[in-house]
């Protein structure tokens, strides 16, 4: 064979996708995958469920193995071989065979780096005590499983309330452990806005997970066979094991020592064809920095979908195609005790951090399907969009069913540069058990579109205390009695046309109801009668989310 020599470092999401696509495009290439771990193409995303015994058979985590790569794709896989240096001038890498210590050189025409990221182990006192784990690989999960059974573990402390930490919380609770989550921020799910993370926290607490939020870890001690997690506030959380899930750091050591350019966030810098600063070296996955499609900033998004797509783009380019990577939008989902938590695009705090203004947001709380069909579950949705033209910037959703479907629809719209007006027009599946003739994605577009057209002026819940507007609750009197926003008067929607005289014309009137629909009808009545009116998006449900979260006032 005298084709191109393609060497791929790292044989999981980005690397395996790249190598196998290279073979599909170039039957003559000679392709080798080098991985320092014992496996290639394994399902990292399944690891929490293997620890939790949902996936019982470890071999199910192996999506492919060396023999399959060889037989099906004619790709040579060398596991337990670590790439230790890149000689760019000679176009060779130095590889260490871990079982023998032998070092050898391997030449390439195209080199692909997909070394992933390492779980962060903070340099805190006691961090290396036995019983403190990270979760990144099959051997990691095997060690955690063994510790739970050998030590007969009854309790665990999880440090970090991101996706992996919370998935681990669910899985350990399901294995009968008592779980405490310690998180430095005062919310769970750091990528979410606080008011959207709040129902997630409540749901976890309902399922017995103890939360220690707003408190950083100071160190670890061992005490009478247990591990104590000491926090900065002076609290002590005791567990039989500790899982550190405080984020990942891109594996850039090889790239850095080879003099490849790193980006402003510390990941490997690549262009939109996944090419590094060396024209013969590509990179993909958790180790690279890419453009965020919404903010146009460089970012690092450690997710399997982008890693796979980046590997594929690199393969295309290596094999002579002009494919480009469009960027990332951080579409992600997590399931926690039956609650689905998903987001795509920018959060409000992400936009603020990026210094972006000129956005608007709406909240809605529709059912996953029509309410008359048994079993409808509400979904809390937040949609963020650009004020000037309605372009969708991001969405977050939390609910017990079909959350993924709504976020996926909105993610698709974002990918195509869609606006809230596009969401209004989407034609989506409908039969009673699946949705509504107006799907939640349509509703989100309609509410936002109505606002931008001036038919439904919105007020911001966060401004409530500061604004002199008259606050009117348009729900029925019995609903008002069971709880309302302090300072609000009650004027039920069905009576509003006959009681217009009770409302001021020299002052703004801000309306709310349960979730926003009745207040919208009332807004239209009042606007057409000459009142200055605004609507508090998402109604009393949104108010309770905001006031119970750290974003409250
Ligand atoms: P990896 O998949 O990490 O692979 C890197 C490989 O490179 C490793 O096998 C490593 O051994 C090897 N390597 C590194 N350096 C060298 C070297 N010098 N020489 C040889 N080999 C080397 N993403 C989602 O989208 N959804 C999820 O639900 C999800 N759940 C997750 C759950 C867990 C517990 C974890 C750990 C991750 C999860 N992810 C999830 C993230 C996702 O798995 C990663 O984004 C993805 O695997 C990144 O792919 P990658 O190719 O960049 O790196």
Short mmCIF file of N, CA and C in Angstrom, two decimals, residues 366-373 405-406 423-444 446 517:
data_model
loop_
_atom_site.label_atom_id
_atom_site.label_comp_id
_atom_site.label_asym_id
_atom_site.label_seq_id
_atom_site.Cartn_x
_atom_site.Cartn_y
_atom_site.Cartn_z
N UNK A 366 -45.57 25.27 29.00
CA UNK A 366 -46.61 24.46 28.36
C UNK A 366 -46.53 22.99 28.79
N UNK A 367 -47.56 22.22 28.46
CA UNK A 367 -47.50 20.78 28.68
C UNK A 367 -46.71 20.12 27.56
N UNK A 368 -46.19 18.92 27.85
CA UNK A 368 -45.46 18.21 26.77
C UNK A 368 -46.43 17.77 25.68
N UNK A 369 -47.72 17.57 26.08
CA UNK A 369 -48.75 17.35 25.06
C UNK A 369 -50.04 17.96 25.58
N UNK A 370 -51.10 17.92 24.78
CA UNK A 370 -52.35 18.58 25.16
C UNK A 370 -52.81 18.11 26.54
N UNK A 371 -53.43 19.04 27.29
CA UNK A 371 -53.73 18.72 28.68
C UNK A 371 -54.87 17.71 28.79
N UNK A 372 -55.73 17.61 27.77
CA UNK A 372 -56.86 16.68 27.89
C UNK A 372 -56.44 15.22 27.72
N UNK A 373 -55.27 14.99 27.17
CA UNK A 373 -54.80 13.61 27.04
C UNK A 373 -54.08 13.23 28.34
N UNK A 405 -37.02 16.93 22.72
CA UNK A 405 -37.63 17.24 21.42
C UNK A 405 -37.70 18.75 21.21
N UNK A 406 -38.08 19.48 22.26
CA UNK A 406 -38.22 20.94 22.08
C UNK A 406 -36.86 21.60 21.94
N UNK A 423 -39.82 30.05 14.41
CA UNK A 423 -40.43 29.09 15.35
C UNK A 423 -41.95 29.14 15.26
N UNK A 424 -42.51 30.33 15.09
CA UNK A 424 -43.97 30.45 14.97
C UNK A 424 -44.50 29.59 13.82
N UNK A 425 -43.70 29.50 12.76
CA UNK A 425 -44.17 28.87 11.52
C UNK A 425 -43.84 27.38 11.41
N UNK A 426 -43.07 26.85 12.37
CA UNK A 426 -42.67 25.44 12.25
C UNK A 426 -43.88 24.53 12.20
N UNK A 427 -43.84 23.55 11.32
CA UNK A 427 -44.91 22.57 11.29
C UNK A 427 -44.36 21.28 11.89
N UNK A 428 -44.86 20.94 13.09
CA UNK A 428 -44.28 19.83 13.85
C UNK A 428 -45.33 18.73 14.06
N UNK A 429 -44.86 17.56 14.46
CA UNK A 429 -45.77 16.42 14.66
C UNK A 429 -46.86 16.76 15.67
N UNK A 430 -48.07 16.35 15.40
CA UNK A 430 -49.11 16.49 16.42
C UNK A 430 -50.15 15.38 16.35
N UNK A 431 -50.34 14.72 17.44
CA UNK A 431 -51.52 13.93 17.79
C UNK A 431 -51.57 14.06 19.31
N UNK A 432 -52.76 13.84 19.94
CA UNK A 432 -52.88 14.20 21.36
C UNK A 432 -51.77 13.70 22.28
N UNK A 433 -51.28 12.47 22.07
CA UNK A 433 -50.27 11.99 23.02
C UNK A 433 -48.87 12.50 22.74
N UNK A 434 -48.70 13.27 21.66
CA UNK A 434 -47.35 13.71 21.29
C UNK A 434 -47.10 15.21 21.48
N UNK A 435 -48.12 16.01 21.43
CA UNK A 435 -47.86 17.45 21.50
C UNK A 435 -49.16 18.22 21.46
N UNK A 436 -49.14 19.34 20.77
CA UNK A 436 -50.34 20.14 20.61
C UNK A 436 -50.37 20.67 19.18
N UNK A 437 -51.54 21.11 18.73
CA UNK A 437 -51.61 21.68 17.38
C UNK A 437 -50.68 22.89 17.32
N UNK A 438 -50.54 23.57 18.48
CA UNK A 438 -49.47 24.56 18.60
C UNK A 438 -48.45 23.94 19.57
N UNK A 439 -47.33 23.54 19.05
CA UNK A 439 -46.31 22.88 19.86
C UNK A 439 -45.64 23.91 20.78
N UNK A 440 -45.07 23.45 21.92
CA UNK A 440 -44.32 24.39 22.77
C UNK A 440 -43.29 25.22 21.98
N UNK A 441 -42.69 24.63 20.96
CA UNK A 441 -41.72 25.41 20.16
C UNK A 441 -42.43 26.51 19.38
N UNK A 442 -43.66 26.21 18.88
CA UNK A 442 -44.44 27.26 18.22
C UNK A 442 -44.82 28.35 19.22
N UNK A 443 -45.30 27.91 20.40
CA UNK A 443 -45.70 28.89 21.43
C UNK A 443 -44.55 29.83 21.77
N UNK A 444 -43.37 29.24 21.92
CA UNK A 444 -42.22 30.07 22.28
C UNK A 444 -42.03 31.15 21.21
N UNK A 446 -44.33 32.30 19.15
CA UNK A 446 -45.47 33.22 19.12
C UNK A 446 -45.36 34.26 20.23
N UNK A 517 -50.81 32.88 29.77
CA UNK A 517 -51.80 32.92 28.69
C UNK A 517 -52.94 33.90 28.97
#
